[in-house]
Amino acid sequence: MAKRPSARRIRAARTYTIEEAAQALGVSTGTIRAWVRDGLPLMKARRPFLILGDALRQFLTARATGAKVALQPGQLYCFSCKVGREPMGRMVDCIPQTARTARLVGLCAHCGGTCNRMVSRTKIDQLAGIFDLALKDGSEP
């Protein structure tokens, strides 16, 4: 099951029952009901209650954009603080993820928790001027 349901799975021109929406997104019916309490509009004229596909897509898109945190160039995202923080001593490990991306990992200077940031491999040289980078394979940038 995906952590974040994809709005792409929902057809905008279709209506869904709570059960159909849950099945289409791979979440439980309780999750859909919680979203209704959080503001997902329902068509309550007749039973079963229906959800407009377009309204569900807009709701999921708004939730996804609201969850993103904009980071400054010298910040990583702290999982404990849930905000962008400067890493302790500006020391960061650079772990290659794919052919095009890498993950920067450090410790939060505020709480000591783990900080993370996904970056393009083309920007590693630029970030080496901001952070004290150590590549996972042991080489220096």
Tab-separated table of N, CA and C in Angstrom:
chain	number	residue	atom	x	y	z
A	1	MET	N	0.842	-1.171	0.000
A	1	MET	CA	0.000	0.000	0.000
A	1	MET	C	0.892	1.240	0.000
A	2	ALA	N	0.560	2.191	-0.840
A	2	ALA	CA	1.344	3.416	-0.957
A	2	ALA	C	1.138	4.299	0.271
A	3	LYS	N	2.181	5.051	0.633
A	3	LYS	CA	2.059	5.976	1.744
A	3	LYS	C	1.132	7.127	1.394
A	4	ARG	N	1.267	7.626	0.182
A	4	ARG	CA	0.453	8.748	-0.276
A	4	ARG	C	-0.369	8.290	-1.472
A	5	PRO	N	-1.678	8.255	-1.345
A	5	PRO	CA	-2.503	7.835	-2.481
A	5	PRO	C	-2.338	8.791	-3.658
A	6	SER	N	-2.285	8.245	-4.845
A	6	SER	CA	-2.086	9.039	-6.045
A	6	SER	C	-3.425	9.519	-6.598
A	7	ALA	N	-3.529	10.818	-6.833
A	7	ALA	CA	-4.744	11.389	-7.415
A	7	ALA	C	-4.936	10.921	-8.851
A	8	ARG	N	-3.896	10.411	-9.472
A	8	ARG	CA	-3.982	9.948	-10.866
A	8	ARG	C	-4.856	8.707	-11.008
A	9	ARG	N	-5.075	7.997	-9.913
A	9	ARG	CA	-5.903	6.799	-9.970
A	9	ARG	C	-7.390	7.119	-10.052
A	10	ILE	N	-7.746	8.359	-9.829
A	10	ILE	CA	-9.148	8.771	-9.781
A	10	ILE	C	-9.536	9.428	-11.100
A	11	ARG	N	-10.663	9.025	-11.642
A	11	ARG	CA	-11.194	9.634	-12.861
A	11	ARG	C	-12.058	10.825	-12.461
A	12	ALA	N	-11.761	11.980	-13.047
A	12	ALA	CA	-12.430	13.222	-12.660
A	12	ALA	C	-13.911	13.230	-13.014
A	13	ALA	N	-14.316	12.571	-14.070
A	13	ALA	CA	-15.701	12.625	-14.527
A	13	ALA	C	-16.584	11.550	-13.896
A	14	ARG	N	-16.063	10.795	-12.961
A	14	ARG	CA	-16.797	9.682	-12.358
A	14	ARG	C	-17.180	10.006	-10.926
A	15	THR	N	-18.236	9.361	-10.431
A	15	THR	CA	-18.572	9.456	-9.008
A	15	THR	C	-18.210	8.134	-8.343
A	16	TYR	N	-17.835	8.219	-7.077
A	16	TYR	CA	-17.398	7.048	-6.321
A	16	TYR	C	-18.179	6.945	-5.027
A	17	THR	N	-18.504	5.715	-4.636
A	17	THR	CA	-18.976	5.503	-3.274
A	17	THR	C	-17.735	5.509	-2.383
A	18	ILE	N	-17.932	5.536	-1.104
A	18	ILE	CA	-16.789	5.521	-0.178
A	18	ILE	C	-15.969	4.256	-0.391
A	19	GLU	N	-16.639	3.131	-0.575
A	19	GLU	CA	-15.944	1.855	-0.766
A	19	GLU	C	-15.173	1.834	-2.082
A	20	GLU	N	-15.794	2.351	-3.153
A	20	GLU	CA	-15.114	2.383	-4.449
A	20	GLU	C	-13.896	3.304	-4.428
A	21	ALA	N	-14.016	4.439	-3.760
A	21	ALA	CA	-12.887	5.363	-3.660
A	21	ALA	C	-11.743	4.725	-2.876
A	22	ALA	N	-12.085	4.030	-1.799
A	22	ALA	CA	-11.061	3.361	-0.994
A	22	ALA	C	-10.351	2.287	-1.810
A	23	GLN	N	-11.110	1.527	-2.566
A	23	GLN	CA	-10.515	0.466	-3.383
A	23	GLN	C	-9.644	1.051	-4.494
A	24	ALA	N	-10.100	2.115	-5.127
A	24	ALA	CA	-9.336	2.720	-6.217
A	24	ALA	C	-8.007	3.291	-5.722
A	25	LEU	N	-7.981	3.817	-4.499
A	25	LEU	CA	-6.768	4.428	-3.957
A	25	LEU	C	-5.921	3.473	-3.129
A	26	GLY	N	-6.455	2.299	-2.811
A	26	GLY	CA	-5.708	1.338	-2.009
A	26	GLY	C	-5.623	1.739	-0.543
A	27	VAL	N	-6.668	2.390	-0.035
A	27	VAL	CA	-6.727	2.778	1.376
A	27	VAL	C	-7.987	2.174	1.983
A	28	SER	N	-8.149	2.300	3.288
A	28	SER	CA	-9.325	1.750	3.949
A	28	SER	C	-10.507	2.717	3.848
A	29	THR	N	-11.694	2.188	4.076
A	29	THR	CA	-12.879	3.046	4.074
A	29	THR	C	-12.818	4.037	5.232
A	30	GLY	N	-12.175	3.650	6.313
A	30	GLY	CA	-11.999	4.571	7.447
A	30	GLY	C	-11.164	5.785	7.061
A	31	THR	N	-10.185	5.586	6.194
A	31	THR	CA	-9.368	6.709	5.719
A	31	THR	C	-10.217	7.682	4.918
A	32	ILE	N	-11.064	7.151	4.041
A	32	ILE	CA	-11.939	8.017	3.244
A	32	ILE	C	-12.895	8.779	4.158
A	33	ARG	N	-13.430	8.113	5.167
A	33	ARG	CA	-14.339	8.788	6.107
A	33	ARG	C	-13.608	9.874	6.899
A	34	ALA	N	-12.363	9.618	7.239
A	34	ALA	CA	-11.566	10.646	7.932
A	34	ALA	C	-11.340	11.843	7.012
A	35	TRP	N	-11.118	11.598	5.732
A	35	TRP	CA	-10.956	12.693	4.778
A	35	TRP	C	-12.242	13.501	4.654
A	36	VAL	N	-13.394	12.826	4.735
A	36	VAL	CA	-14.684	13.533	4.694
A	36	VAL	C	-14.788	14.459	5.907
A	37	ARG	N	-14.369	13.986	7.078
A	37	ARG	CA	-14.364	14.839	8.283
A	37	ARG	C	-13.387	16.002	8.127
A	38	ASP	N	-12.311	15.792	7.344
A	38	ASP	CA	-11.312	16.840	7.114
A	38	ASP	C	-11.682	17.801	5.990
A	39	GLY	N	-12.838	17.580	5.332
A	39	GLY	CA	-13.273	18.536	4.333
A	39	GLY	C	-13.525	17.994	2.939
A	40	LEU	N	-13.372	16.705	2.697
A	40	LEU	CA	-13.685	16.137	1.390
A	40	LEU	C	-15.196	16.194	1.197
A	41	PRO	N	-15.686	16.893	0.158
A	41	PRO	CA	-17.134	17.047	-0.008
A	41	PRO	C	-17.815	15.763	-0.491
A	42	LEU	N	-19.000	15.505	0.055
A	42	LEU	CA	-19.836	14.372	-0.336
A	42	LEU	C	-21.118	14.878	-0.973
A	43	MET	N	-21.680	14.064	-1.850
A	43	MET	CA	-23.020	14.338	-2.371
A	43	MET	C	-23.983	13.550	-1.475
A	44	LYS	N	-24.714	14.257	-0.603
A	44	LYS	CA	-25.541	13.596	0.402
A	44	LYS	C	-27.030	13.596	0.067
A	45	ALA	N	-27.394	13.887	-1.171
A	45	ALA	CA	-28.807	13.950	-1.528
A	45	ALA	C	-29.483	12.584	-1.389
A	46	ARG	N	-28.793	11.521	-1.782
A	46	ARG	CA	-29.344	10.165	-1.699
A	46	ARG	C	-28.261	9.217	-1.206
A	47	ARG	N	-28.717	8.063	-0.740
A	47	ARG	CA	-27.771	7.029	-0.344
A	47	ARG	C	-27.549	6.078	-1.505
A	48	PRO	N	-26.431	5.515	-1.714
A	48	PRO	CA	-25.192	5.730	-0.967
A	48	PRO	C	-24.608	7.105	-1.263
A	49	PHE	N	-23.930	7.660	-0.256
A	49	PHE	CA	-23.278	8.948	-0.450
A	49	PHE	C	-22.218	8.796	-1.531
A	50	LEU	N	-22.122	9.804	-2.382
A	50	LEU	CA	-21.170	9.744	-3.493
A	50	LEU	C	-20.119	10.843	-3.367
A	51	ILE	N	-18.972	10.564	-3.940
A	51	ILE	CA	-17.864	11.524	-3.977
A	51	ILE	C	-17.579	11.810	-5.444
A	52	LEU	N	-17.563	13.075	-5.808
A	52	LEU	CA	-17.196	13.440	-7.176
A	52	LEU	C	-15.713	13.176	-7.389
A	53	GLY	N	-15.387	12.555	-8.514
A	53	GLY	CA	-13.988	12.247	-8.798
A	53	GLY	C	-13.127	13.490	-8.838
A	54	ASP	N	-13.645	14.573	-9.423
A	54	ASP	CA	-12.894	15.818	-9.503
A	54	ASP	C	-12.625	16.393	-8.109
A	55	ALA	N	-13.612	16.324	-7.230
A	55	ALA	CA	-13.444	16.833	-5.861
A	55	ALA	C	-12.404	16.002	-5.104
A	56	LEU	N	-12.418	14.690	-5.310
A	56	LEU	CA	-11.447	13.815	-4.652
A	56	LEU	C	-10.035	14.095	-5.155
A	57	ARG	N	-9.889	14.301	-6.469
A	57	ARG	CA	-8.567	14.626	-7.023
A	57	ARG	C	-8.047	15.939	-6.460
A	58	GLN	N	-8.910	16.960	-6.413
A	58	GLN	CA	-8.495	18.256	-5.871
A	58	GLN	C	-8.117	18.140	-4.403
A	59	PHE	N	-8.874	17.341	-3.636
A	59	PHE	CA	-8.584	17.143	-2.213
A	59	PHE	C	-7.216	16.486	-2.041
A	60	LEU	N	-6.931	15.439	-2.798
A	60	LEU	CA	-5.641	14.742	-2.684
A	60	LEU	C	-4.481	15.627	-3.118
A	61	THR	N	-4.685	16.412	-4.174
A	61	THR	CA	-3.638	17.311	-4.648
A	61	THR	C	-3.335	18.389	-3.605
A	62	ALA	N	-4.377	18.928	-2.990
A	62	ALA	CA	-4.190	19.955	-1.954
A	62	ALA	C	-3.466	19.383	-0.746
A	63	ARG	N	-3.795	18.141	-0.369
A	63	ARG	CA	-3.112	17.509	0.768
A	63	ARG	C	-1.633	17.283	0.457
A	64	ALA	N	-1.326	16.877	-0.768
A	64	ALA	CA	0.066	16.600	-1.148
A	64	ALA	C	0.885	17.884	-1.181
A	65	THR	N	0.310	18.963	-1.699
A	65	THR	CA	1.065	20.227	-1.751
A	65	THR	C	1.195	20.838	-0.376
A	66	GLY	N	0.207	20.647	0.477
A	66	GLY	CA	0.280	21.188	1.831
A	66	GLY	C	1.324	20.490	2.682
A	67	ALA	N	1.680	19.254	2.329
A	67	ALA	CA	2.639	18.487	3.114
A	67	ALA	C	4.089	18.818	2.768
A	68	LYS	N	4.311	19.480	1.651
A	68	LYS	CA	5.680	19.772	1.230
A	68	LYS	C	6.251	20.939	2.024
A	69	VAL	N	7.542	20.852	2.325
A	69	VAL	CA	8.247	21.896	3.063
A	69	VAL	C	9.338	22.458	2.169
A	70	ALA	N	9.319	23.762	1.945
A	70	ALA	CA	10.352	24.402	1.131
A	70	ALA	C	11.625	24.529	1.966
A	71	LEU	N	12.740	24.084	1.411
A	71	LEU	CA	14.016	24.123	2.121
A	71	LEU	C	14.918	25.206	1.543
A	72	GLN	N	15.647	25.870	2.419
A	72	GLN	CA	16.661	26.828	2.007
A	72	GLN	C	17.881	26.038	1.524
A	73	PRO	N	18.809	26.675	0.790
A	73	PRO	CA	19.966	25.930	0.266
A	73	PRO	C	20.799	25.216	1.333
A	74	GLY	N	20.895	25.744	2.539
A	74	GLY	CA	21.723	25.124	3.570
A	74	GLY	C	20.954	24.266	4.546
A	75	GLN	N	19.759	23.802	4.164
A	75	GLN	CA	18.921	23.045	5.078
A	75	GLN	C	18.625	21.643	4.574
A	76	LEU	N	18.377	20.752	5.532
A	76	LEU	CA	17.848	19.421	5.282
A	76	LEU	C	16.538	19.311	6.048
A	77	TYR	N	15.682	18.367	5.693
A	77	TYR	CA	14.405	18.190	6.382
A	77	TYR	C	14.612	17.293	7.587
A	78	CYS	N	14.291	17.811	8.777
A	78	CYS	CA	14.412	17.040	10.018
A	78	CYS	C	13.131	16.247	10.224
A	79	PHE	N	13.263	14.923	10.362
A	79	PHE	CA	12.098	14.071	10.557
A	79	PHE	C	11.463	14.278	11.920
A	80	SER	N	12.243	14.654	12.928
A	80	SER	CA	11.703	14.880	14.269
A	80	SER	C	11.022	16.238	14.383
A	81	CYS	N	11.693	17.290	13.940
A	81	CYS	CA	11.159	18.657	14.031
A	81	CYS	C	10.099	18.933	12.967
A	82	LYS	N	10.123	18.178	11.866
A	82	LYS	CA	9.215	18.345	10.731
A	82	LYS	C	9.349	19.708	10.048
A	83	VAL	N	10.555	20.261	10.064
A	83	VAL	CA	10.866	21.521	9.381
A	83	VAL	C	12.276	21.421	8.811
A	84	GLY	N	12.651	22.396	7.987
A	84	GLY	CA	14.007	22.457	7.465
A	84	GLY	C	14.960	22.943	8.537
A	85	ARG	N	16.050	22.242	8.742
A	85	ARG	CA	17.052	22.597	9.752
A	85	ARG	C	18.455	22.482	9.162
A	86	GLU	N	19.365	23.242	9.726
A	86	GLU	CA	20.763	23.141	9.336
A	86	GLU	C	21.360	21.900	9.993
A	87	PRO	N	22.127	21.102	9.248
A	87	PRO	CA	22.723	19.918	9.855
A	87	PRO	C	23.854	20.293	10.819
A	88	MET	N	24.057	19.465	11.809
A	88	MET	CA	25.062	19.677	12.829
A	88	MET	C	26.450	19.760	12.193
A	89	GLY	N	27.128	20.900	12.402
A	89	GLY	CA	28.468	21.090	11.856
A	89	GLY	C	28.506	21.123	10.342
A	90	ARG	N	27.351	21.238	9.718
A	90	ARG	CA	27.212	21.210	8.255
A	90	ARG	C	27.817	19.946	7.644
A	91	MET	N	27.922	18.879	8.459
A	91	MET	CA	28.448	17.601	7.970
A	91	MET	C	27.295	16.761	7.432
A	92	VAL	N	27.452	16.297	6.182
A	92	VAL	CA	26.388	15.576	5.496
A	92	VAL	C	26.984	14.398	4.737
A	93	ASP	N	26.313	13.251	4.801
A	93	ASP	CA	26.670	12.100	3.978
A	93	ASP	C	25.852	12.165	2.702
A	94	CYS	N	26.484	11.899	1.573
A	94	CYS	CA	25.816	11.906	0.269
A	94	CYS	C	25.710	10.462	-0.199
A	95	ILE	N	24.487	9.948	-0.254
A	95	ILE	CA	24.246	8.553	-0.603
A	95	ILE	C	23.590	8.492	-1.982
A	96	PRO	N	24.252	7.905	-2.991
A	96	PRO	CA	23.634	7.783	-4.314
A	96	PRO	C	22.374	6.921	-4.251
A	97	GLN	N	21.295	7.374	-4.890
A	97	GLN	CA	20.033	6.639	-4.899
A	97	GLN	C	19.782	6.010	-6.264
A	98	THR	N	19.784	6.842	-7.291
A	98	THR	CA	19.595	6.363	-8.663
A	98	THR	C	20.706	6.969	-9.507
A	99	ALA	N	20.627	6.783	-10.801
A	99	ALA	CA	21.639	7.359	-11.683
A	99	ALA	C	21.566	8.882	-11.690
A	100	ARG	N	20.419	9.452	-11.321
A	100	ARG	CA	20.246	10.901	-11.384
A	100	ARG	C	20.069	11.576	-10.021
A	101	THR	N	19.815	10.822	-8.965
A	101	THR	CA	19.547	11.440	-7.668
A	101	THR	C	20.471	10.911	-6.583
A	102	ALA	N	20.580	11.710	-5.534
A	102	ALA	CA	21.339	11.316	-4.350
A	102	ALA	C	20.584	11.827	-3.127
A	103	ARG	N	20.854	11.222	-1.975
A	103	ARG	CA	20.202	11.621	-0.734
A	103	ARG	C	21.254	12.166	0.205
A	104	LEU	N	20.999	13.358	0.740
A	104	LEU	CA	21.877	13.943	1.743
A	104	LEU	C	21.319	13.605	3.112
A	105	VAL	N	22.157	13.089	3.995
A	105	VAL	CA	21.730	12.691	5.336
A	105	VAL	C	22.661	13.329	6.348
A	106	GLY	N	22.078	13.906	7.388
A	106	GLY	CA	22.862	14.514	8.457
A	106	GLY	C	22.091	14.476	9.756
A	107	LEU	N	22.656	15.095	10.778
A	107	LEU	CA	21.992	15.177	12.076
A	107	LEU	C	21.517	16.601	12.309
A	108	CYS	N	20.338	16.739	12.863
A	108	CYS	CA	19.750	18.048	13.129
A	108	CYS	C	20.534	18.757	14.230
A	109	ALA	N	20.894	20.009	13.975
A	109	ALA	CA	21.618	20.794	14.972
A	109	ALA	C	20.712	21.172	16.140
A	110	HIS	N	19.397	21.109	15.947
A	110	HIS	CA	18.456	21.507	16.983
A	110	HIS	C	18.116	20.344	17.927
A	111	CYS	N	17.737	19.188	17.355
A	111	CYS	CA	17.276	18.074	18.190
A	111	CYS	C	18.172	16.835	18.130
A	112	GLY	N	19.099	16.776	17.179
A	112	GLY	CA	19.968	15.616	17.048
A	112	GLY	C	19.351	14.485	16.245
A	113	GLY	N	18.148	14.693	15.709
A	113	GLY	CA	17.477	13.669	14.905
A	113	GLY	C	18.045	13.612	13.502
A	114	THR	N	17.537	12.687	12.715
A	114	THR	CA	17.996	12.501	11.348
A	114	THR	C	17.383	13.537	10.415
A	115	CYS	N	18.233	14.118	9.570
A	115	CYS	CA	17.797	15.069	8.544
A	115	CYS	C	18.054	14.454	7.181
A	116	ASN	N	17.236	14.816	6.205
A	116	ASN	CA	17.295	14.197	4.896
A	116	ASN	C	16.974	15.220	3.813
A	117	ARG	N	17.547	15.028	2.630
A	117	ARG	CA	17.201	15.856	1.472
A	117	ARG	C	17.574	15.103	0.213
A	118	MET	N	16.637	15.029	-0.733
A	118	MET	CA	16.909	14.422	-2.027
A	118	MET	C	17.384	15.523	-2.967
A	119	VAL	N	18.461	15.253	-3.709
A	119	VAL	CA	19.030	16.239	-4.628
A	119	VAL	C	19.399	15.567	-5.939
A	120	SER	N	19.541	16.380	-6.961
A	120	SER	CA	20.022	15.912	-8.248
A	120	SER	C	21.536	15.729	-8.152
A	121	ARG	N	22.051	14.694	-8.786
A	121	ARG	CA	23.499	14.471	-8.754
A	121	ARG	C	24.268	15.594	-9.437
A	122	THR	N	23.615	16.323	-10.331
A	122	THR	CA	24.287	17.432	-10.998
A	122	THR	C	24.541	18.594	-10.044
A	123	LYS	N	23.843	18.646	-8.921
A	123	LYS	CA	23.995	19.740	-7.962
A	123	LYS	C	24.938	19.411	-6.807
A	124	ILE	N	25.553	18.250	-6.824
A	124	ILE	CA	26.420	17.847	-5.717
A	124	ILE	C	27.631	18.768	-5.588
A	125	ASP	N	28.234	19.154	-6.707
A	125	ASP	CA	29.382	20.061	-6.648
A	125	ASP	C	28.981	21.407	-6.046
A	126	GLN	N	27.823	21.903	-6.404
A	126	GLN	CA	27.322	23.167	-5.858
A	126	GLN	C	27.064	23.039	-4.357
A	127	LEU	N	26.511	21.914	-3.922
A	127	LEU	CA	26.215	21.704	-2.499
A	127	LEU	C	27.480	21.451	-1.679
A	128	ALA	N	28.555	21.010	-2.337
A	128	ALA	CA	29.816	20.806	-1.626
A	128	ALA	C	30.372	22.126	-1.103
A	129	GLY	N	29.986	23.234	-1.714
A	129	GLY	CA	30.394	24.546	-1.215
A	129	GLY	C	29.615	24.970	0.023
A	130	ILE	N	28.441	24.388	0.221
A	130	ILE	CA	27.596	24.725	1.369
A	130	ILE	C	27.832	23.761	2.525
A	131	PHE	N	27.900	22.474	2.215
A	131	PHE	CA	28.037	21.432	3.233
A	131	PHE	C	29.424	20.809	3.190
A	132	ASP	N	29.782	20.140	4.269
A	132	ASP	CA	30.975	19.306	4.325
A	132	ASP	C	30.512	17.911	3.913
A	133	LEU	N	30.572	17.621	2.599
A	133	LEU	CA	30.020	16.393	2.043
A	133	LEU	C	31.000	15.229	2.140
A	134	ALA	N	30.489	14.075	2.486
A	134	ALA	CA	31.252	12.826	2.441
A	134	ALA	C	30.426	11.844	1.621
A	135	LEU	N	30.936	11.439	0.459
A	135	LEU	CA	30.216	10.496	-0.387
A	135	LEU	C	30.239	9.109	0.247
A	136	LYS	N	29.174	8.360	0.063
A	136	LYS	CA	29.046	7.048	0.694
A	136	LYS	C	30.137	6.082	0.278
A	137	ASP	N	30.602	6.188	-0.973
A	137	ASP	CA	31.653	5.272	-1.432
A	137	ASP	C	33.030	5.678	-0.903
A	138	GLY	N	33.112	6.732	-0.092
A	138	GLY	CA	34.345	7.125	0.561
A	138	GLY	C	35.127	8.203	-0.160
A	139	SER	N	34.756	8.544	-1.378
A	139	SER	CA	35.492	9.577	-2.096
A	139	SER	C	34.981	10.963	-1.714
A	140	GLU	N	35.780	11.954	-1.948
A	140	GLU	CA	35.390	13.348	-1.673
A	140	GLU	C	34.870	13.965	-2.962
A	141	PRO	N	33.893	14.878	-2.882
A	141	PRO	CA	33.331	15.491	-4.105
A	141	PRO	C	34.309	16.406	-4.786
